[in-house]
Coordinates of C-alpha atoms in Angstrom, one line a residue:
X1 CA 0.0 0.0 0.0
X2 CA 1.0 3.9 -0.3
X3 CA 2.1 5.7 2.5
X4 CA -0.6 7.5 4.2
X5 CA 0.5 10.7 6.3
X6 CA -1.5 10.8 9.4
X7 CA -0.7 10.8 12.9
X8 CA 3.0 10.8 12.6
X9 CA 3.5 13.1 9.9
X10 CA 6.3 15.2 10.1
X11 CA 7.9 13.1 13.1
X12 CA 11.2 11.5 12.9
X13 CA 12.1 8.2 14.1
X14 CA 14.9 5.4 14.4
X15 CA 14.2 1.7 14.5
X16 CA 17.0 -0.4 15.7
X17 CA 16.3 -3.8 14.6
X18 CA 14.5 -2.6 12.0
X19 CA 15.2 -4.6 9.2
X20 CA 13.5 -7.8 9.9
X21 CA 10.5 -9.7 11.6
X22 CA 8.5 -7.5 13.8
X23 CA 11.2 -4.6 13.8
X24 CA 10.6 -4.2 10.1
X25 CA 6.9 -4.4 10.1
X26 CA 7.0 -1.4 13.1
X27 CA 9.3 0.1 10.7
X28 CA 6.8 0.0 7.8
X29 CA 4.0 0.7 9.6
X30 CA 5.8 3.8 11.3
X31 CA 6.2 5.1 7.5
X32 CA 2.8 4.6 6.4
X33 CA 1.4 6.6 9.3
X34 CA 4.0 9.6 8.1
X35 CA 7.2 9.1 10.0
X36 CA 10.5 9.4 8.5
X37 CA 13.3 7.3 9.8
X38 CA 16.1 5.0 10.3
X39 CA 15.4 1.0 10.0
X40 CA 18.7 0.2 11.8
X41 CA 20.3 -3.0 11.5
X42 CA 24.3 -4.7 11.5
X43 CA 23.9 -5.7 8.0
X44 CA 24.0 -2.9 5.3
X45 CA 22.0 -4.8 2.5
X46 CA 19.4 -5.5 4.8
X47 CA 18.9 -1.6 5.7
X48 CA 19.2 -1.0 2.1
X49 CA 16.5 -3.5 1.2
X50 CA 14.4 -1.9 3.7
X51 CA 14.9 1.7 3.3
X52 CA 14.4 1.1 -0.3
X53 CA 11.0 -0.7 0.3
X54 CA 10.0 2.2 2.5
X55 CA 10.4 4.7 -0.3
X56 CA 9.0 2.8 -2.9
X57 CA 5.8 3.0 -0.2
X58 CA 6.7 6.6 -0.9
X59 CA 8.3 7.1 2.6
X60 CA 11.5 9.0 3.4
X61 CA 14.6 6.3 5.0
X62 CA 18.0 6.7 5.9
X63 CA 20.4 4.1 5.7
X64 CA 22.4 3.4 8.8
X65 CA 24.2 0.3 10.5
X66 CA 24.5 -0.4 14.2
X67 CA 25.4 -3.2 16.2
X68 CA 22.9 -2.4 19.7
X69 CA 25.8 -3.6 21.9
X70 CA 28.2 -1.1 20.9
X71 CA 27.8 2.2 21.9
X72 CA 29.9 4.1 19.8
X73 CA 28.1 2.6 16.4
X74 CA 24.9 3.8 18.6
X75 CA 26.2 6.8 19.1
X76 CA 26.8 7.4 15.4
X77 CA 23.6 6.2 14.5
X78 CA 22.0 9.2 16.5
X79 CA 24.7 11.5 14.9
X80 CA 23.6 10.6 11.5
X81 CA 20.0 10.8 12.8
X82 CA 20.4 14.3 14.2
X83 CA 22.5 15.8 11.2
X84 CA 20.1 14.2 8.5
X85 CA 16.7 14.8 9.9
X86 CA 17.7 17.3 12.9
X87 CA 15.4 15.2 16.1
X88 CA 14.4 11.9 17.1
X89 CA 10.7 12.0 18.2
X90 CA 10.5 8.2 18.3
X91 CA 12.9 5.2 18.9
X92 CA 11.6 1.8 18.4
X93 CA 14.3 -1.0 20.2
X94 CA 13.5 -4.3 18.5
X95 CA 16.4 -5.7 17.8
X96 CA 16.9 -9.1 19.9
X97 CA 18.0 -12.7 20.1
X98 CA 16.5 -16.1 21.8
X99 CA 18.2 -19.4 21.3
X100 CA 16.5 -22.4 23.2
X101 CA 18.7 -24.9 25.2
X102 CA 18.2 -26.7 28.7
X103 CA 19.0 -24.2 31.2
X104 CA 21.8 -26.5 32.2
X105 CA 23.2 -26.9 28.8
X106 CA 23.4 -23.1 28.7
X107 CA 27.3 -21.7 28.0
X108 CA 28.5 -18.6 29.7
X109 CA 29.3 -17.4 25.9
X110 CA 25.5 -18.2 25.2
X111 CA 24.2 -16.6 28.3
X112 CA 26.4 -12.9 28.1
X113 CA 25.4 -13.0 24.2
X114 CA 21.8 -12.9 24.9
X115 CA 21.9 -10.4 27.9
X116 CA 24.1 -8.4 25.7
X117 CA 21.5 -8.1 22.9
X118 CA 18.9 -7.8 24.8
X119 CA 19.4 -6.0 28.1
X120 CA 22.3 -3.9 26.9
X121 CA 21.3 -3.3 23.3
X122 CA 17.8 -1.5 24.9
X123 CA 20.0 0.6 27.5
X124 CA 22.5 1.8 25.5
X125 CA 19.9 2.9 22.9
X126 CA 17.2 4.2 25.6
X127 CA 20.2 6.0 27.4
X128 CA 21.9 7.4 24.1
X129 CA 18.4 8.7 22.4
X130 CA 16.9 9.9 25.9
X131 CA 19.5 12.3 26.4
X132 CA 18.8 13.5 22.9
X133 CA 14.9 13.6 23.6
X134 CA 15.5 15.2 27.2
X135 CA 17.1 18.2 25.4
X136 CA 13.9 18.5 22.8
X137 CA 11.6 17.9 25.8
X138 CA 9.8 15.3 23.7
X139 CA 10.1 12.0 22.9
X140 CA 8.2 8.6 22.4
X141 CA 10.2 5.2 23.4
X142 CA 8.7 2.1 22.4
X143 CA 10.5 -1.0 23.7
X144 CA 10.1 -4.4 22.9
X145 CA 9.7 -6.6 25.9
X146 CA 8.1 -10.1 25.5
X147 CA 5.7 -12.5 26.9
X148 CA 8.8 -14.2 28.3
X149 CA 8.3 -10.6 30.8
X150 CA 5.6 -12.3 32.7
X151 CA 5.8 -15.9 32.0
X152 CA 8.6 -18.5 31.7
X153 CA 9.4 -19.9 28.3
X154 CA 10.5 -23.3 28.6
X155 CA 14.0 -24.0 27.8
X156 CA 14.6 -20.2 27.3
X157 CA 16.4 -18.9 30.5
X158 CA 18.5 -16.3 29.3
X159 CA 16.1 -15.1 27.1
X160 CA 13.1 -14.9 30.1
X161 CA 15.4 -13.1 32.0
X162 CA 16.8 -10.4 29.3
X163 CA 12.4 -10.0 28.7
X164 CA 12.0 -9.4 32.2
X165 CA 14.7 -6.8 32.6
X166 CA 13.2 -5.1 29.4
X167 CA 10.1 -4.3 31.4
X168 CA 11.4 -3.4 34.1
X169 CA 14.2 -0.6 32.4
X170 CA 11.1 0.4 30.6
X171 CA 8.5 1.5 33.5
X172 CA 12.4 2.8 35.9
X173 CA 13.1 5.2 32.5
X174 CA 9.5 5.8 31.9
X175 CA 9.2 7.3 36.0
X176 CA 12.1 9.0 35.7
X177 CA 11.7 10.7 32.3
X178 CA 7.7 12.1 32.2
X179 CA 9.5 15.0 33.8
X180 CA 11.0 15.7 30.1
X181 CA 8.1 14.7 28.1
X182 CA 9.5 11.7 27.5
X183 CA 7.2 8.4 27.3
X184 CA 8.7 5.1 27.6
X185 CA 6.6 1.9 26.9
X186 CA 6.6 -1.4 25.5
X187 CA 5.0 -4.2 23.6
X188 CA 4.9 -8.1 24.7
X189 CA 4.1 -9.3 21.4
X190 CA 2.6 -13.2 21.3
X191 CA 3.7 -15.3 19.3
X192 CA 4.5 -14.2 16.1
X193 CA 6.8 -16.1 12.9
X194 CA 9.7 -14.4 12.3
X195 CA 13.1 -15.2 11.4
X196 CA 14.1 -15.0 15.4
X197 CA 12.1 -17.8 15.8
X198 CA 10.2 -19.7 13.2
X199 CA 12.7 -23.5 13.8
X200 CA 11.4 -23.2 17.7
X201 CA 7.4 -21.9 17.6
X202 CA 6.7 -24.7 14.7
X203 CA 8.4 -27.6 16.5
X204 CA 4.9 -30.0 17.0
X205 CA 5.3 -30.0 20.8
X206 CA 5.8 -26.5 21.5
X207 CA 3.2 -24.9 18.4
X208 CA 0.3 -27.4 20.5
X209 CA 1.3 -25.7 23.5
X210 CA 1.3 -22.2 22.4
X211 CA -1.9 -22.7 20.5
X212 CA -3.5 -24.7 23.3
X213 CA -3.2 -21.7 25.3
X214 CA -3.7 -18.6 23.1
X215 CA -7.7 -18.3 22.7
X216 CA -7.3 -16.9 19.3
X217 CA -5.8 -20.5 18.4
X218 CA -3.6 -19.4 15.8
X219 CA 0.2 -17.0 15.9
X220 CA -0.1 -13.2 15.1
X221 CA 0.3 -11.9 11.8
X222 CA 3.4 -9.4 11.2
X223 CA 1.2 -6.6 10.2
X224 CA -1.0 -7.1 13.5
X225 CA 2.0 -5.4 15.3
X226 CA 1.7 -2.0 13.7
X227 CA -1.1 -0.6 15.2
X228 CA 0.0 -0.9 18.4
X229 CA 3.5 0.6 17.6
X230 CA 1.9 3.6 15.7
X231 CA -0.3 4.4 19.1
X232 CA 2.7 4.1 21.3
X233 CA 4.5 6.2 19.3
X234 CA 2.1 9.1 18.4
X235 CA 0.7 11.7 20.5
X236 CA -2.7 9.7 21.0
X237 CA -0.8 7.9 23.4
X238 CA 0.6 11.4 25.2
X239 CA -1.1 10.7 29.5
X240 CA 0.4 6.2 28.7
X241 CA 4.0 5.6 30.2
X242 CA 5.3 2.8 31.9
X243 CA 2.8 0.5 29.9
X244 CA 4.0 -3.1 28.9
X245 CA 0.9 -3.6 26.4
X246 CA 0.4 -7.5 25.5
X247 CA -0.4 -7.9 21.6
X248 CA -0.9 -12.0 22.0
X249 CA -4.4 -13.1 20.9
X250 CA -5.4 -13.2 24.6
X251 CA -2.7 -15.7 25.7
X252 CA -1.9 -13.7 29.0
X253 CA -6.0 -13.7 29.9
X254 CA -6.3 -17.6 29.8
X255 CA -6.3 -19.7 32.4
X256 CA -8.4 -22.5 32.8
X257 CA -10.0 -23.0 29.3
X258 CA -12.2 -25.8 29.7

């Protein structure tokens, strides 16, 4: 579909993990509702493939690597943010990793590489962007935490815990930072096939078990995710901070279903 400027027309935003899975559809769906941005990845071709999709949409992207984990590639990101489009009104963090493995299988390589992704990747870039935002006093954060926030995930340790730390730097920031008209929320998405996860969620065993437990009975939709984003991110959601908002076919709200 064309872009259609709406409720984010004229804002500017930067999407780290943007360039697959869920971080790309937020990214799309950021540009159709009028944003201009940044789908920020590692991999170059993957930004370009996505920045060029974006402006066939007729959308304006940039095209700018960054590993999450490394703070000075973050920090250049948001320098090349700043000098090209002059703010950042919203940062989307989706970039993340999950690997399943028996907790006691789990390497100290394994579990540092997921905290690093996950718990690290979202601070450096809330902390890097927030002082940015603090000095326009304006900014929308949209983090993305997990079911694995609430709930465990069965062999999936590391990744339960980096989820759970995700909502929890997400309502600290979001406290601390209304003072500078800064929002900070997140979205537990369901279960949704992506790259990130597609080998684990269609295992026989563990797609019965999700399913068995998600009323809808079936895994989200890519697309169903940019709604939710777009709210987060736009100034409908101006008085909502500190909000973990679950986008998962009701599978937090069951409990005993027959």
């Amino acid at each position: 579909m064309a872009i259609q400027h709406s409720c984010l027309e004229e804002k500017k935003a930067l999407v780290f993990g943007g360039t697959s899975g869920l971080g790309k559809a937020i990214a799309i769906g950021l540009a159709e509702a009028g944003a201009q941005l940044a789908p920020v990845s590692r991999r170059l071709e993957a930004v370009r493939r996505t920045a060029a999709e974006i402006r066939t949409l007729g959308g304006d992207a940039l095209e700018i690597t960054a590993d999450v984990t490394v703070r000075t590639e973050v920090q250049r990101a948001v320098d090349i943010m700043l000098d090209q489009m002059g703010r950042i009104d919203v940062l989307v963090n989706s970039a993340g990793i999950t690997k399943r493995i028996p907790s006691l299988d789990v390497t100290d390589e394994t579990w540092d590489q997921i905290l690093d992704v996950n718990i690290n990747g979202t601070w450096n870039t809330c902390q890097i962007v927030g002082r940015v935002m603090r000095k326009q006093g304006y900014g929308r954060i949209v983090n993305i935490a997990s079911l694995a926030s609430f709930v465990s995930v069965h062999e999936a340790a590391p990744y339960c815990a980096s989820k759970g730390a995700v909502a929890q730097i997400t309502r600290c920031l979001a406290a601390e930072w209304a003072k500078y008209g800064i929002t900070v929320n997140a979205i537990a998405p369901g279960v949704f096939e992506t790259p990130l996860n597609r080998n684990i969620i269609n295992d026989p065993t563990r797609k019965e078990s999700i399913l068995s437990r998600t009323p809808m009975g079936r895994y989200g939709n890519v697309d169903e995710i940019k709604g939710p984003a777009v709210f987060l991110a736009s100034d409908s959601a101006s008085f909502i901070t500190g909000e973990i908002l679950t986008v998962d076919g009701g599978f937090m709200a069951q409990g005993i279903a027959k």
